[in-house]
Amino acid sequence: MPQDTLNQDFATILVFLVFGALFVIANMVLVGRLIRSKTKYTEGKSTVYECGEPTFGSAFVRFDIRFYVLAVVFAIFDVEVVFLFPWAAVMKSLGPVAWLEAAAFVGVLGVGLAYIWRKGDIDWIPAHGHTRQAGKTLPGELTTVPTDGVPAATIPAIATPAVAEAR
Amino acid sequence: MDGVMNWLTQDRVGSALVKVLLVGNVAPMLVAFLVWLERRVAAWAQDRMGPNRVGPFGLLQSFADLIKFLLKEDVLPGHVNKAMYLVAPCLAVIPPLVVLALVPFADRFAIADVDTGILAAFAFSGIGVYAIALGGWASNSKYALIGAVRASAQLISYEICLGLAALGVFIVAGTLRLEDVVKMQADGFTIHGETLHGISKFFDWNIVKQPIGAIIFLIAAFAETNRTPFDLPEAESELAAGYHTEFSSMKFALFFLGEYVAIVAMSSLFTTLYLGGWTLFGVENAFEGTTAQTLLQILIFLAKTMCVIFTFIWVRWTVPRFRYDQLMDLGWKRLMPATLAWLAATACVVAFLK
């Protein structure tokens, strides 16, 4: 396809983007403002909705984001997918050589996937890069038996610094 | 009337504008119908009535809802990050809408017939994660934050599977143009030197040639559109409403609209890639070269897309929600290796057997 036609097509997408933006802004800002009645602003409306419970503390706190290693892995794999698309388009004409080259490329990433799998980053409790081993506790878990006699392993650590500060 | 076809192909600027207006208006209308369909099917699945009062069969229910959304007070809570809070609903609607611009609804009827159509489509649908991540974070609410964190992990995990699954189609097709992918499914391959005719053309469809890829694509599409069984970002039984808990009035409606536009976009991509797009065993060429042909093709495309959308709804009311760790487990430990293996097998067959 000649260059100018391609640019024209992307220009059409731009037109569609503008249309979408206008559509959204018209709906979100203009139409409603014109037809809805005036309402009084009260203090209660500006509070956080937590099912009626008064909230304590902000949500802008340090938060344990699980699976953050996967975000890095995602970046690598997504770039891999983008690289593979042109390869897929010419796969038919290039034949076995292309297959072998892509296999080597994907194979390396496959080893990476196997590594994080083994390391436990896909699992729910990947604390400090170690897989959970029998008999060992993870940082943050209670190690002593509480006074009421409940075994420590069944009680997860719930107190976060944010909660403690707010109190 | 034959002039319309010529005009569509020749006057590029004018036809593009008309198509933009057409698709841009039909898509939200389709969403209104879709919401009604979802609620009716849900009612049917749960043995109750569903919306049946507004208009015939309750068909106008969505429009009544829209008016209600418009009339509701537009609260801007004091505790939010204002800029991001306002940008998020826009980001929820616009990217999935733009994906529709790249889908060929009929022969020579894609709004933008780009050579690398699928890449652009995935690029735009990938932006959708920002809407949820930003919306949830900017709300400054704990439910919303947890929803956003879940959504980010979920969307990026399944985006890879989505791309890799679709890759199989392009290996078989040998092109990245969606229009060519559709055409290849109409007159693609031959058995024992004979071209397929009539109903046996079904074997040209990619869903026959790429069954595992199609299933994985569909699963990933469920996850990408936050549909049950992957609706953890808004899991109502645990997170109030998840990432859009703090949004009211039209801002909430835009998130709602965005979710359904994304479903329409993903379904039309699935139709294009796996179900033969606008083709139907040669029926699509019934009125060769006339406007009626284009209309017929659009109808065929819409009918197929509706079938896929029905599958979305059907699955939603059949399968219970995953737990967060099960979701990641499925994405990375099950689907990812399966997709890679299927991809290698497909490429192997194409490379060594042709």
Short mmCIF file of C-alpha atoms in Angstrom, two decimals:
data_model
loop_
_atom_site.label_atom_id
_atom_site.label_comp_id
_atom_site.label_asym_id
_atom_site.label_seq_id
_atom_site.Cartn_x
_atom_site.Cartn_y
_atom_site.Cartn_z
CA MET A 1 0.00 0.00 0.00
CA PRO A 2 1.43 3.42 -0.91
CA GLN A 3 2.56 5.69 1.89
CA ASP A 4 -0.11 8.37 1.45
CA THR A 5 -2.97 5.85 1.61
CA LEU A 6 -1.55 4.43 4.81
CA ASN A 7 -1.33 7.89 6.33
CA GLN A 8 -4.89 8.54 5.22
CA ASP A 9 -6.04 5.43 7.06
CA PHE A 10 -4.34 6.47 10.24
CA ALA A 11 -5.84 9.94 9.74
CA THR A 12 -9.24 8.24 9.68
CA ILE A 13 -8.45 6.61 12.99
CA LEU A 14 -7.57 10.05 14.30
CA VAL A 15 -10.96 11.34 13.11
CA PHE A 16 -12.58 8.46 14.95
CA LEU A 17 -10.57 9.29 18.07
CA VAL A 18 -11.78 12.89 17.91
CA PHE A 19 -15.34 11.64 17.42
CA GLY A 20 -14.98 9.39 20.46
CA ALA A 21 -13.57 12.24 22.55
CA LEU A 22 -16.41 14.56 21.55
CA PHE A 23 -18.94 11.83 22.27
CA VAL A 24 -17.51 11.26 25.73
CA ILE A 25 -17.17 14.93 26.63
CA ALA A 26 -20.68 15.73 25.37
CA ASN A 27 -22.11 12.95 27.50
CA MET A 28 -20.02 13.48 30.59
CA VAL A 29 -20.04 17.24 30.78
CA LEU A 30 -22.60 18.96 28.56
CA VAL A 31 -25.84 17.01 28.17
CA GLY A 32 -26.24 16.15 31.81
CA ARG A 33 -25.45 19.68 32.95
CA LEU A 34 -28.17 21.06 30.70
CA ILE A 35 -30.99 18.80 31.83
CA ARG A 36 -30.34 17.83 35.42
CA SER A 37 -31.66 19.87 38.27
CA LYS A 38 -29.55 21.82 40.72
CA THR A 39 -28.52 19.83 43.77
CA LYS A 40 -27.11 20.91 47.08
CA TYR A 41 -23.57 19.90 47.94
CA THR A 42 -23.38 18.27 51.34
CA GLU A 43 -20.46 17.05 53.37
CA GLY A 44 -21.60 13.44 53.19
CA LYS A 45 -21.35 13.32 49.42
CA SER A 46 -17.63 13.91 49.48
CA THR A 47 -16.82 11.00 51.77
CA VAL A 48 -15.44 7.67 50.66
CA TYR A 49 -18.04 5.01 50.00
CA GLU A 50 -17.30 2.05 52.21
CA CYS A 51 -20.75 0.60 52.71
CA GLY A 52 -21.68 3.12 55.42
CA GLU A 53 -18.70 2.49 57.64
CA PRO A 54 -16.71 5.63 58.51
CA THR A 55 -13.35 5.27 56.80
CA PHE A 56 -10.02 5.76 58.41
CA GLY A 57 -6.92 6.77 56.53
CA SER A 58 -6.36 7.50 52.86
CA ALA A 59 -6.12 4.89 50.12
CA PHE A 60 -2.97 6.64 48.87
CA VAL A 61 -0.71 4.47 51.01
CA ARG A 62 2.02 1.92 50.49
CA PHE A 63 0.22 -1.14 49.29
CA ASP A 64 1.45 -4.69 48.82
CA ILE A 65 1.07 -5.11 45.07
CA ARG A 66 1.19 -8.83 44.48
CA PHE A 67 2.66 -10.22 41.27
CA TYR A 68 4.70 -7.09 40.57
CA VAL A 69 7.48 -9.23 39.08
CA LEU A 70 4.95 -10.36 36.49
CA ALA A 71 4.60 -6.75 35.34
CA VAL A 72 8.26 -6.81 34.30
CA VAL A 73 7.84 -10.20 32.69
CA PHE A 74 4.78 -8.86 30.89
CA ALA A 75 6.81 -6.08 29.31
CA ILE A 76 9.28 -8.62 27.94
CA PHE A 77 6.61 -10.98 26.65
CA ASP A 78 4.55 -8.21 25.12
CA VAL A 79 7.55 -6.98 23.16
CA GLU A 80 8.08 -10.59 22.11
CA VAL A 81 4.53 -10.74 20.75
CA VAL A 82 5.06 -7.51 18.82
CA PHE A 83 8.26 -8.94 17.31
CA LEU A 84 6.48 -12.14 16.36
CA PHE A 85 3.73 -10.43 14.36
CA PRO A 86 5.93 -9.49 11.37
CA TRP A 87 7.46 -12.96 11.61
CA ALA A 88 3.99 -14.53 11.39
CA ALA A 89 3.23 -12.54 8.24
CA VAL A 90 6.26 -13.90 6.34
CA MET A 91 6.39 -17.32 8.00
CA LYS A 92 4.87 -19.10 4.98
CA SER A 93 7.44 -17.86 2.48
CA LEU A 94 10.52 -18.29 4.68
CA GLY A 95 9.82 -21.85 5.79
CA PRO A 96 11.82 -24.01 8.25
CA VAL A 97 14.63 -21.47 8.83
CA ALA A 98 12.13 -18.92 10.15
CA TRP A 99 10.60 -21.56 12.40
CA LEU A 100 13.97 -22.47 13.92
CA GLU A 101 14.91 -18.84 14.51
CA ALA A 102 11.59 -18.03 16.18
CA ALA A 103 11.85 -21.23 18.22
CA ALA A 104 15.23 -20.11 19.55
CA PHE A 105 13.83 -16.63 20.30
CA VAL A 106 10.72 -17.92 22.08
CA GLY A 107 12.75 -20.69 23.72
CA VAL A 108 14.91 -18.17 25.57
CA LEU A 109 11.80 -16.43 26.87
CA GLY A 110 10.30 -19.80 27.71
CA VAL A 111 13.30 -20.48 29.93
CA GLY A 112 12.62 -17.14 31.61
CA LEU A 113 9.02 -18.15 32.22
CA ALA A 114 10.16 -21.47 33.66
CA TYR A 115 12.57 -19.57 35.94
CA ILE A 116 9.96 -17.26 37.48
CA TRP A 117 7.60 -20.21 37.73
CA ARG A 118 10.20 -22.18 39.70
CA LYS A 119 11.11 -19.13 41.76
CA GLY A 120 7.48 -18.83 42.82
CA ASP A 121 6.67 -15.38 41.42
CA ILE A 122 3.46 -16.66 39.88
CA ASP A 123 2.32 -18.05 43.22
CA TRP A 124 0.29 -16.08 45.73
CA ILE A 125 2.96 -15.77 48.46
CA PRO A 126 6.26 -14.90 46.79
CA ALA A 127 7.91 -13.09 49.69
CA HIS A 128 11.45 -11.85 48.98
CA GLY A 129 11.97 -14.16 46.06
CA HIS A 130 11.80 -17.43 47.93
CA THR A 131 9.35 -20.22 47.43
CA ARG A 132 7.45 -21.33 50.47
CA GLN A 133 9.13 -24.26 52.14
CA ALA A 134 7.60 -26.67 54.59
CA GLY A 135 8.26 -25.79 58.22
CA LYS A 136 9.52 -22.28 57.45
CA THR A 137 7.58 -19.10 58.00
CA LEU A 138 7.59 -16.05 55.80
CA PRO A 139 8.36 -12.48 56.91
CA GLY A 140 5.23 -10.93 58.39
CA GLU A 141 3.78 -14.21 59.55
CA LEU A 142 3.24 -14.77 63.24
CA THR A 143 5.91 -17.04 64.63
CA THR A 144 4.83 -17.25 68.28
CA VAL A 145 1.70 -18.96 69.50
CA PRO A 146 -0.88 -16.36 70.60
CA THR A 147 -2.30 -16.48 74.12
CA ASP A 148 -5.65 -17.95 73.09
CA GLY A 149 -3.94 -21.10 71.88
CA VAL A 150 -4.76 -20.86 68.16
CA PRO A 151 -1.90 -22.34 66.08
CA ALA A 152 0.19 -19.57 64.53
CA ALA A 153 0.11 -20.90 61.00
CA THR A 154 -3.65 -20.34 60.65
CA ILE A 155 -3.49 -16.65 61.50
CA PRO A 156 -2.37 -14.40 58.66
CA ALA A 157 -0.62 -11.13 59.39
CA ILE A 158 -3.18 -8.35 59.04
CA ALA A 159 -1.78 -5.28 60.77
CA THR A 160 -0.29 -2.97 58.14
CA PRO A 161 1.70 0.20 58.96
CA ALA A 162 -1.02 2.35 57.35
CA VAL A 163 -3.71 1.05 59.67
CA ALA A 164 -1.49 1.46 62.69
CA GLU A 165 -0.70 5.07 61.76
CA ALA A 166 -4.32 6.00 61.22
CA ARG A 167 -5.25 4.73 64.63
CA MET B 1 -27.82 2.81 -5.79
CA ASP B 2 -24.79 1.09 -7.31
CA GLY B 3 -23.11 4.43 -7.09
CA VAL B 4 -22.84 4.10 -3.32
CA MET B 5 -20.33 1.26 -3.60
CA ASN B 6 -18.15 3.23 -6.00
CA TRP B 7 -18.42 6.33 -3.89
CA LEU B 8 -17.40 4.34 -0.81
CA THR B 9 -14.22 3.23 -2.51
CA GLN B 10 -13.39 6.44 -4.34
CA ASP B 11 -14.30 9.45 -2.22
CA ARG B 12 -12.08 8.45 0.67
CA VAL B 13 -12.53 11.50 2.88
CA GLY B 14 -16.30 11.73 2.56
CA SER B 15 -16.89 8.01 2.95
CA ALA B 16 -14.56 7.87 5.93
CA LEU B 17 -16.57 10.59 7.68
CA VAL B 18 -19.84 8.83 6.94
CA LYS B 19 -18.45 5.53 8.21
CA VAL B 20 -17.11 7.16 11.36
CA LEU B 21 -20.52 8.66 12.11
CA LEU B 22 -22.28 5.39 11.25
CA VAL B 23 -20.11 3.09 13.36
CA GLY B 24 -19.72 5.66 16.12
CA ASN B 25 -23.48 5.87 16.53
CA VAL B 26 -24.41 2.27 15.84
CA ALA B 27 -21.94 0.91 18.41
CA PRO B 28 -23.54 2.70 21.43
CA MET B 29 -26.98 1.71 20.11
CA LEU B 30 -25.81 -1.88 19.93
CA VAL B 31 -24.58 -1.53 23.50
CA ALA B 32 -28.03 -0.38 24.61
CA PHE B 33 -29.51 -3.49 23.02
CA LEU B 34 -26.75 -5.59 24.52
CA VAL B 35 -27.44 -4.43 28.07
CA TRP B 36 -31.09 -5.36 27.59
CA LEU B 37 -30.07 -8.73 26.12
CA GLU B 38 -27.71 -9.37 29.02
CA ARG B 39 -30.41 -8.70 31.58
CA ARG B 40 -32.99 -10.78 29.74
CA VAL B 41 -30.62 -13.72 29.34
CA ALA B 42 -29.63 -13.39 33.00
CA ALA B 43 -33.29 -13.48 33.96
CA TRP B 44 -33.85 -16.48 31.73
CA ALA B 45 -30.84 -18.27 33.24
CA GLN B 46 -32.09 -17.57 36.77
CA ASP B 47 -35.74 -18.32 36.03
CA ARG B 48 -37.16 -14.83 36.55
CA MET B 49 -38.71 -12.16 34.34
CA GLY B 50 -36.03 -9.52 33.77
CA PRO B 51 -36.80 -6.03 32.41
CA ASN B 52 -40.11 -6.27 30.53
CA ARG B 53 -41.99 -3.03 31.22
CA VAL B 54 -40.34 -0.24 29.21
CA GLY B 55 -41.35 -0.68 25.58
CA PRO B 56 -42.03 -4.00 23.84
CA PHE B 57 -40.27 -6.85 25.73
CA GLY B 58 -38.54 -4.15 27.80
CA LEU B 59 -36.45 -3.16 24.78
CA LEU B 60 -36.36 0.51 25.76
CA GLN B 61 -35.08 -0.27 29.27
CA SER B 62 -31.54 0.83 28.40
CA PHE B 63 -32.75 4.19 27.17
CA ALA B 64 -34.70 4.71 30.37
CA ASP B 65 -31.53 3.84 32.26
CA LEU B 66 -29.57 6.33 30.15
CA ILE B 67 -32.00 9.13 31.01
CA LYS B 68 -31.69 8.18 34.66
CA PHE B 69 -27.88 8.32 34.43
CA LEU B 70 -28.08 11.75 32.81
CA LEU B 71 -30.39 13.12 35.49
CA LYS B 72 -28.40 11.81 38.44
CA GLU B 73 -26.25 14.25 40.33
CA ASP B 74 -22.66 14.40 39.10
CA VAL B 75 -20.74 14.19 42.36
CA LEU B 76 -17.07 15.10 42.35
CA PRO B 77 -15.88 13.77 45.72
CA GLY B 78 -13.38 15.85 47.62
CA HIS B 79 -10.92 13.06 48.30
CA VAL B 80 -10.08 12.07 44.73
CA ASN B 81 -7.23 12.96 42.41
CA LYS B 82 -9.34 15.18 40.14
CA ALA B 83 -7.47 15.06 36.83
CA MET B 84 -7.09 11.29 36.76
CA TYR B 85 -10.60 10.81 38.12
CA LEU B 86 -12.02 12.67 35.11
CA VAL B 87 -9.68 11.15 32.52
CA ALA B 88 -10.39 7.54 33.51
CA PRO B 89 -14.00 7.29 32.21
CA CYS B 90 -12.93 8.82 28.89
CA LEU B 91 -10.15 6.27 28.57
CA ALA B 92 -12.66 3.51 29.26
CA VAL B 93 -14.80 4.35 26.23
CA ILE B 94 -12.54 5.77 23.53
CA PRO B 95 -9.96 2.96 23.01
CA PRO B 96 -12.48 0.10 22.54
CA LEU B 97 -14.47 2.38 20.23
CA VAL B 98 -11.37 2.94 18.10
CA VAL B 99 -10.79 -0.82 17.86
CA LEU B 100 -14.09 -0.94 15.97
CA ALA B 101 -12.59 1.45 13.41
CA LEU B 102 -10.14 -1.27 12.37
CA VAL B 103 -12.61 -4.11 11.94
CA PRO B 104 -13.81 -4.79 8.39
CA PHE B 105 -17.61 -5.03 8.65
CA ALA B 106 -17.99 -5.81 4.95
CA ASP B 107 -15.90 -5.98 1.80
CA ARG B 108 -14.00 -2.66 1.60
CA PHE B 109 -15.97 -1.35 4.57
CA ALA B 110 -13.38 -1.01 7.34
CA ILE B 111 -13.21 2.59 8.53
CA ALA B 112 -9.44 2.39 8.42
CA ASP B 113 -8.07 -0.46 6.32
CA VAL B 114 -4.58 -0.48 7.80
CA ASP B 115 -1.96 -2.99 6.67
CA THR B 116 -1.08 -3.88 10.24
CA GLY B 117 -4.68 -3.68 11.39
CA ILE B 118 -4.43 -6.25 14.14
CA LEU B 119 -1.42 -4.58 15.77
CA ALA B 120 -3.26 -1.26 15.91
CA ALA B 121 -6.34 -3.01 17.32
CA PHE B 122 -4.33 -4.69 20.08
CA ALA B 123 -2.50 -1.44 20.78
CA PHE B 124 -5.77 0.42 21.34
CA SER B 125 -7.39 -2.33 23.36
CA GLY B 126 -4.24 -2.39 25.50
CA ILE B 127 -4.87 1.22 26.53
CA GLY B 128 -8.03 0.03 28.29
CA VAL B 129 -5.99 -1.03 31.33
CA TYR B 130 -5.22 2.62 32.09
CA ALA B 131 -8.90 3.44 32.51
CA ILE B 132 -9.31 0.88 35.27
CA ALA B 133 -5.91 1.35 36.90
CA LEU B 134 -6.21 5.16 36.94
CA GLY B 135 -9.89 5.17 37.83
CA GLY B 136 -9.36 2.83 40.75
CA TRP B 137 -6.27 4.59 42.05
CA ALA B 138 -7.59 8.15 41.62
CA SER B 139 -10.77 7.31 43.56
CA ASN B 140 -8.75 7.19 46.78
CA SER B 141 -10.96 4.41 48.07
CA LYS B 142 -9.72 1.07 49.32
CA TYR B 143 -12.20 -1.03 47.37
CA ALA B 144 -11.40 0.84 44.19
CA LEU B 145 -7.66 0.52 44.79
CA ILE B 146 -7.84 -3.24 45.26
CA GLY B 147 -9.99 -3.49 42.14
CA ALA B 148 -7.47 -1.47 40.16
CA VAL B 149 -4.52 -3.55 41.37
CA ARG B 150 -6.31 -6.74 40.44
CA ALA B 151 -7.28 -5.33 37.06
CA SER B 152 -3.74 -4.29 36.17
CA ALA B 153 -2.38 -7.76 36.90
CA GLN B 154 -5.26 -9.46 35.11
CA LEU B 155 -5.30 -7.33 31.97
CA ILE B 156 -1.57 -7.45 31.34
CA SER B 157 -1.42 -11.20 31.96
CA TYR B 158 -4.14 -12.09 29.51
CA GLU B 159 -3.09 -9.54 26.91
CA ILE B 160 -0.09 -11.73 26.08
CA CYS B 161 -2.25 -14.83 25.64
CA LEU B 162 -4.62 -12.81 23.47
CA GLY B 163 -1.81 -11.70 21.18
CA LEU B 164 -0.10 -15.08 21.03
CA ALA B 165 -3.37 -16.91 20.32
CA ALA B 166 -4.20 -14.54 17.46
CA LEU B 167 -0.69 -15.03 16.08
CA GLY B 168 -1.64 -18.53 14.92
CA VAL B 169 -4.23 -17.06 12.57
CA PHE B 170 -1.68 -14.78 10.98
CA ILE B 171 0.82 -17.59 10.53
CA VAL B 172 -1.84 -19.50 8.58
CA ALA B 173 -2.97 -16.38 6.71
CA GLY B 174 0.47 -14.97 5.96
CA THR B 175 -0.80 -11.39 6.27
CA LEU B 176 -1.62 -8.92 9.03
CA ARG B 177 -4.47 -7.19 7.17
CA LEU B 178 -7.78 -8.11 8.73
CA GLU B 179 -9.57 -7.80 5.39
CA ASP B 180 -7.21 -10.35 3.83
CA VAL B 181 -7.68 -12.65 6.82
CA VAL B 182 -11.42 -12.62 6.16
CA LYS B 183 -10.98 -13.19 2.43
CA MET B 184 -8.62 -16.07 3.10
CA GLN B 185 -11.32 -17.77 5.14
CA ALA B 186 -13.77 -17.45 2.24
CA ASP B 187 -11.56 -18.86 -0.52
CA GLY B 188 -8.54 -20.12 1.26
CA PHE B 189 -7.54 -23.69 0.82
CA THR B 190 -8.36 -26.79 -1.14
CA ILE B 191 -8.85 -30.45 -0.27
CA HIS B 192 -7.39 -32.90 -2.81
CA GLY B 193 -7.05 -30.08 -5.31
CA GLU B 194 -10.72 -29.18 -5.17
CA THR B 195 -11.93 -25.85 -3.90
CA LEU B 196 -14.62 -26.02 -1.30
CA HIS B 197 -18.20 -25.10 -2.18
CA GLY B 198 -21.34 -24.26 -0.25
CA ILE B 199 -21.63 -25.30 3.35
CA SER B 200 -18.31 -27.18 3.30
CA LYS B 201 -16.64 -23.77 3.11
CA PHE B 202 -17.02 -23.90 6.87
CA PHE B 203 -13.74 -25.81 6.93
CA ASP B 204 -12.04 -22.67 5.66
CA TRP B 205 -12.90 -20.82 8.83
CA ASN B 206 -10.02 -20.34 11.21
CA ILE B 207 -12.02 -21.79 14.09
CA VAL B 208 -11.64 -25.15 12.34
CA LYS B 209 -7.97 -24.64 11.51
CA GLN B 210 -7.11 -23.03 14.85
CA PRO B 211 -9.47 -24.57 17.42
CA ILE B 212 -7.15 -24.30 20.44
CA GLY B 213 -6.10 -20.80 19.42
CA ALA B 214 -9.75 -19.77 19.15
CA ILE B 215 -10.59 -21.10 22.61
CA ILE B 216 -7.59 -19.38 24.18
CA PHE B 217 -8.42 -16.15 22.36
CA LEU B 218 -11.97 -16.31 23.69
CA ILE B 219 -10.83 -16.96 27.27
CA ALA B 220 -8.33 -14.11 27.06
CA ALA B 221 -11.06 -11.90 25.60
CA PHE B 222 -13.28 -12.66 28.61
CA ALA B 223 -10.43 -11.61 30.89
CA GLU B 224 -9.61 -8.48 28.85
CA THR B 225 -13.19 -7.27 29.04
CA ASN B 226 -13.48 -8.02 32.80
CA ARG B 227 -16.31 -10.46 32.27
CA THR B 228 -17.22 -13.23 34.66
CA PRO B 229 -15.43 -15.61 35.38
CA PHE B 230 -12.72 -12.92 35.36
CA ASP B 231 -14.62 -9.95 36.82
CA LEU B 232 -12.34 -9.60 39.85
CA PRO B 233 -11.74 -5.85 39.33
CA GLU B 234 -15.39 -5.17 40.16
CA ALA B 235 -16.25 -8.27 42.17
CA GLU B 236 -19.42 -6.92 43.77
CA SER B 237 -19.61 -9.42 46.61
CA GLU B 238 -16.21 -8.42 47.98
CA LEU B 239 -15.31 -4.95 46.68
CA ALA B 240 -18.63 -3.02 46.61
CA ALA B 241 -18.31 -2.12 42.91
CA GLY B 242 -14.54 -2.40 42.58
CA TYR B 243 -12.74 0.22 40.53
CA HIS B 244 -15.85 2.32 39.81
CA THR B 245 -17.19 2.44 43.38
CA GLU B 246 -16.59 6.20 43.62
CA PHE B 247 -17.98 7.11 40.20
CA SER B 248 -21.50 8.44 39.83
CA SER B 249 -23.89 9.62 37.14
CA MET B 250 -22.52 9.73 33.57
CA LYS B 251 -19.01 8.95 34.73
CA PHE B 252 -20.20 5.56 35.90
CA ALA B 253 -22.30 5.20 32.76
CA LEU B 254 -19.18 5.71 30.65
CA PHE B 255 -17.36 2.89 32.45
CA PHE B 256 -20.44 0.76 31.88
CA LEU B 257 -20.58 1.75 28.21
CA GLY B 258 -16.86 1.17 27.82
CA GLU B 259 -17.13 -2.37 29.15
CA TYR B 260 -19.84 -3.24 26.67
CA VAL B 261 -18.14 -1.50 23.74
CA ALA B 262 -15.08 -3.58 24.60
CA ILE B 263 -17.25 -6.69 24.41
CA VAL B 264 -18.55 -5.64 20.99
CA ALA B 265 -14.99 -4.91 19.86
CA MET B 266 -13.60 -8.23 21.10
CA SER B 267 -16.52 -10.15 19.61
CA SER B 268 -16.08 -8.50 16.23
CA LEU B 269 -12.35 -9.26 16.36
CA PHE B 270 -13.17 -12.88 17.16
CA THR B 271 -15.65 -12.96 14.27
CA THR B 272 -13.07 -11.49 11.93
CA LEU B 273 -10.23 -13.74 12.97
CA TYR B 274 -11.99 -17.06 13.51
CA LEU B 275 -15.54 -17.02 12.15
CA GLY B 276 -14.97 -15.80 8.61
CA GLY B 277 -15.97 -12.17 9.15
CA TRP B 278 -18.61 -10.99 6.70
CA THR B 279 -18.57 -14.19 4.61
CA LEU B 280 -21.12 -16.98 4.82
CA PHE B 281 -20.54 -19.90 2.45
CA GLY B 282 -20.84 -17.68 -0.65
CA VAL B 283 -24.19 -16.18 0.37
CA GLU B 284 -22.42 -12.87 0.93
CA ASN B 285 -21.97 -12.41 -2.83
CA ALA B 286 -25.70 -12.73 -3.60
CA PHE B 287 -26.07 -9.17 -4.89
CA GLU B 288 -22.73 -8.80 -6.64
CA GLY B 289 -21.48 -5.24 -6.87
CA THR B 290 -24.52 -3.48 -5.43
CA THR B 291 -25.23 -1.64 -2.22
CA ALA B 292 -27.43 -4.54 -1.16
CA GLN B 293 -24.32 -6.73 -1.11
CA THR B 294 -22.60 -4.45 1.37
CA LEU B 295 -25.72 -4.34 3.54
CA LEU B 296 -26.05 -8.13 3.43
CA GLN B 297 -22.40 -8.53 4.43
CA ILE B 298 -22.83 -6.13 7.34
CA LEU B 299 -25.91 -8.10 8.44
CA ILE B 300 -23.99 -11.39 8.28
CA PHE B 301 -21.17 -9.84 10.27
CA LEU B 302 -23.56 -8.47 12.89
CA ALA B 303 -25.35 -11.82 13.18
CA LYS B 304 -22.07 -13.66 13.79
CA THR B 305 -20.92 -11.02 16.26
CA MET B 306 -24.20 -11.31 18.15
CA CYS B 307 -23.62 -15.06 18.46
CA VAL B 308 -20.21 -14.43 20.02
CA ILE B 309 -21.69 -11.77 22.31
CA PHE B 310 -24.34 -14.26 23.38
CA THR B 311 -21.51 -16.63 24.31
CA PHE B 312 -20.06 -13.86 26.51
CA ILE B 313 -23.39 -13.48 28.31
CA TRP B 314 -24.00 -17.21 28.48
CA VAL B 315 -20.62 -17.82 30.12
CA ARG B 316 -21.18 -14.98 32.55
CA TRP B 317 -24.31 -16.57 33.96
CA THR B 318 -22.86 -20.09 33.98
CA VAL B 319 -19.36 -19.93 35.44
CA PRO B 320 -18.55 -18.60 38.94
CA ARG B 321 -15.79 -16.09 39.57
CA PHE B 322 -12.13 -17.09 39.93
CA ARG B 323 -10.03 -16.28 42.97
CA TYR B 324 -7.15 -13.87 42.33
CA ASP B 325 -4.38 -16.47 42.63
CA GLN B 326 -6.36 -18.95 40.53
CA LEU B 327 -6.68 -16.29 37.86
CA MET B 328 -2.93 -15.69 37.69
CA ASP B 329 -2.34 -19.43 37.85
CA LEU B 330 -4.60 -20.01 34.86
CA GLY B 331 -3.06 -17.16 32.89
CA TRP B 332 0.62 -17.84 33.41
CA LYS B 333 0.86 -21.56 34.22
CA ARG B 334 -1.86 -22.97 32.01
CA LEU B 335 -2.75 -20.67 29.12
CA MET B 336 0.73 -19.30 28.46
CA PRO B 337 2.49 -22.66 27.93
CA ALA B 338 -0.53 -23.97 26.04
CA THR B 339 -0.51 -20.95 23.73
CA LEU B 340 3.24 -21.20 23.12
CA ALA B 341 2.96 -24.93 22.38
CA TRP B 342 0.02 -24.39 20.03
CA LEU B 343 1.91 -21.58 18.29
CA ALA B 344 4.98 -23.76 17.83
CA ALA B 345 2.83 -26.59 16.45
CA THR B 346 1.02 -24.29 14.02
CA ALA B 347 4.25 -22.73 12.81
CA CYS B 348 5.79 -26.19 12.50
CA VAL B 349 2.96 -27.44 10.29
CA VAL B 350 3.09 -24.32 8.12
CA ALA B 351 6.89 -24.35 7.85
CA PHE B 352 7.62 -28.02 7.32
CA LEU B 353 4.53 -29.42 5.63
CA LYS B 354 3.84 -26.77 3.00
#
